[in-house]
Coordinates of C-alpha atoms in Angstrom, one line a residue:
M1 CA 59.8 44.2 -59.3
E2 CA 56.1 44.9 -58.1
A3 CA 54.6 47.6 -57.2
R4 CA 54.7 48.1 -53.3
L5 CA 51.3 50.3 -52.8
K6 CA 48.3 47.9 -53.6
S7 CA 45.6 50.5 -52.7
Q8 CA 44.5 54.1 -54.4
A9 CA 45.6 57.3 -52.5
N10 CA 43.7 58.4 -49.6
A11 CA 40.6 60.5 -50.6
D12 CA 41.9 64.0 -49.5
V13 CA 45.3 63.3 -51.9
T14 CA 42.7 62.2 -54.7
T15 CA 40.6 65.6 -54.2
A16 CA 43.8 67.7 -53.9
I17 CA 45.3 66.7 -57.2
Q18 CA 42.3 67.3 -58.5
H19 CA 42.1 70.6 -57.7
L20 CA 45.9 71.2 -58.9
Y21 CA 44.9 69.4 -61.9
K22 CA 41.8 71.9 -62.1
A23 CA 43.9 75.0 -61.5
I24 CA 46.8 74.2 -63.6
H25 CA 44.5 73.4 -66.8
A26 CA 42.8 77.2 -65.8
G27 CA 46.1 79.0 -66.3
G28 CA 45.2 79.5 -70.3
V29 CA 48.4 77.1 -71.5
D30 CA 48.1 75.0 -74.5
P31 CA 46.8 71.4 -73.0
L32 CA 49.1 69.6 -75.8
L33 CA 52.0 72.1 -74.1
L34 CA 51.3 70.7 -71.0
E35 CA 51.6 67.3 -72.0
L36 CA 55.3 68.2 -73.1
V37 CA 56.3 69.6 -70.3
H38 CA 55.0 66.5 -68.3
L39 CA 56.9 64.1 -70.7
R40 CA 60.3 66.0 -70.8
V41 CA 59.8 66.1 -67.0
S42 CA 59.7 62.3 -66.3
Q43 CA 62.1 61.7 -69.0
I44 CA 64.8 63.0 -66.8
N45 CA 63.3 61.7 -63.6
G46 CA 63.3 58.3 -65.4
C47 CA 59.7 57.6 -64.9
S48 CA 59.1 54.6 -66.8
P49 CA 54.9 54.7 -66.2
C50 CA 54.8 58.8 -66.5
V51 CA 56.7 58.6 -69.9
F52 CA 54.3 55.9 -70.7
A53 CA 50.8 57.7 -69.6
G54 CA 52.4 60.9 -70.7
I55 CA 52.9 59.6 -74.3
H56 CA 49.4 58.1 -74.4
S57 CA 47.8 61.5 -73.4
A58 CA 49.7 63.2 -75.7
K59 CA 48.5 61.1 -78.5
R60 CA 45.1 61.0 -77.8
R61 CA 45.1 64.9 -77.7
G62 CA 46.8 64.7 -81.1
E63 CA 50.1 64.8 -80.9
T64 CA 52.3 63.3 -83.5
D65 CA 54.9 60.8 -83.6
E66 CA 57.7 63.0 -84.7
R67 CA 57.5 65.6 -82.3
L68 CA 56.8 62.8 -79.3
H69 CA 60.1 61.0 -80.1
N70 CA 61.8 63.8 -80.4
V71 CA 60.8 65.9 -76.8
V72 CA 64.0 64.4 -75.2
T73 CA 65.8 66.2 -78.0
W74 CA 63.5 68.8 -78.5
R75 CA 67.1 71.6 -78.7
E76 CA 68.1 70.2 -81.7
T77 CA 65.1 69.3 -83.6
P78 CA 63.3 71.8 -85.8
F79 CA 59.8 70.4 -84.6
F80 CA 59.2 73.0 -81.4
T81 CA 57.4 76.4 -81.2
D82 CA 59.8 79.3 -79.3
A83 CA 57.1 79.1 -77.2
E84 CA 57.3 75.1 -76.5
R85 CA 60.9 75.5 -75.9
A86 CA 61.1 78.3 -73.6
A87 CA 58.4 76.0 -71.6
L88 CA 60.7 72.7 -72.0
A89 CA 63.8 74.7 -70.9
L90 CA 62.1 76.0 -67.6
A91 CA 60.9 73.0 -66.9
E92 CA 64.3 71.5 -67.5
A93 CA 65.7 73.6 -65.4
A94 CA 62.8 73.6 -62.6
T95 CA 63.3 69.9 -62.2
R96 CA 67.3 69.6 -62.6
I97 CA 67.9 70.8 -59.2
Q98 CA 70.1 67.8 -57.9
D99 CA 74.3 68.4 -58.1
G100 CA 74.4 72.1 -57.9
A101 CA 72.4 72.8 -61.0
P102 CA 71.7 76.1 -61.8
G103 CA 68.4 75.7 -61.5
V104 CA 65.9 78.6 -63.2
T105 CA 67.7 81.4 -64.2
D106 CA 67.0 85.1 -64.7
E107 CA 67.4 84.4 -68.2
L108 CA 65.7 81.2 -68.3
W109 CA 62.7 83.1 -66.4
A110 CA 62.5 86.1 -69.1
A111 CA 62.5 84.0 -72.1
A112 CA 59.3 82.0 -70.8
A113 CA 57.7 85.2 -69.7
E114 CA 58.0 86.2 -73.3
H115 CA 55.8 83.9 -74.5
F116 CA 53.9 83.2 -71.5
D117 CA 51.9 85.6 -68.8
D118 CA 52.5 85.3 -65.3
Q119 CA 49.1 82.7 -65.0
Q120 CA 50.5 80.2 -67.3
L121 CA 53.8 80.5 -66.0
S122 CA 51.9 79.5 -62.6
S123 CA 50.3 76.6 -64.5
I124 CA 53.7 75.4 -66.3
I125 CA 55.6 75.3 -62.9
T126 CA 52.8 73.8 -61.0
E127 CA 52.5 71.2 -64.2
V128 CA 56.7 70.6 -63.4
A129 CA 56.0 70.3 -59.6
L130 CA 53.1 67.5 -59.4
T131 CA 54.7 65.6 -62.5
N132 CA 58.0 66.0 -60.1
F133 CA 55.7 64.5 -57.5
F134 CA 54.2 61.8 -59.7
N135 CA 57.8 60.7 -60.9
R136 CA 59.1 60.2 -57.0
I137 CA 55.7 58.2 -55.9
N138 CA 55.9 56.1 -59.2
R139 CA 59.9 55.5 -57.7
A140 CA 59.1 55.1 -54.6
N141 CA 56.5 52.6 -55.2
R142 CA 58.4 50.8 -58.1
E143 CA 55.2 51.4 -60.7
Q144 CA 55.8 49.8 -64.0
A145 CA 55.2 51.5 -66.9
G146 CA 52.0 50.3 -69.5
K147 CA 49.4 51.9 -66.4
T148 CA 47.6 55.1 -67.9
W149 CA 45.5 57.0 -65.3

């Protein structure tokens, strides 16, 4: 299965994505937590290139193999802080919108708001949305794991 698009996105799209990344990282959220959110969303969507790139990027930032191997089972492991758990729960709820899933409930939002201010919550939600965006592009384009961007 070969990727369908051979060229890079147009310059306007690339610039817009760069602005989104700048806004996300200006929100005051630990970049490593944003990596974990990206990884969990990509796992849910089965996006192999984003899982691959997310693990690569998180390791570059100093994340441990132990935690990376357990992002998929974050609820059942002792490796994550309460704030990380709240962010991962928020990311999952915002991603799983199919089949009548409840989405981000008031309880989930309140739990996340105990750890993050409005600017940080905005960064986390934008990271979730941007990751879902890339997951869908990769799925449509049949992008393969093994690349990092």
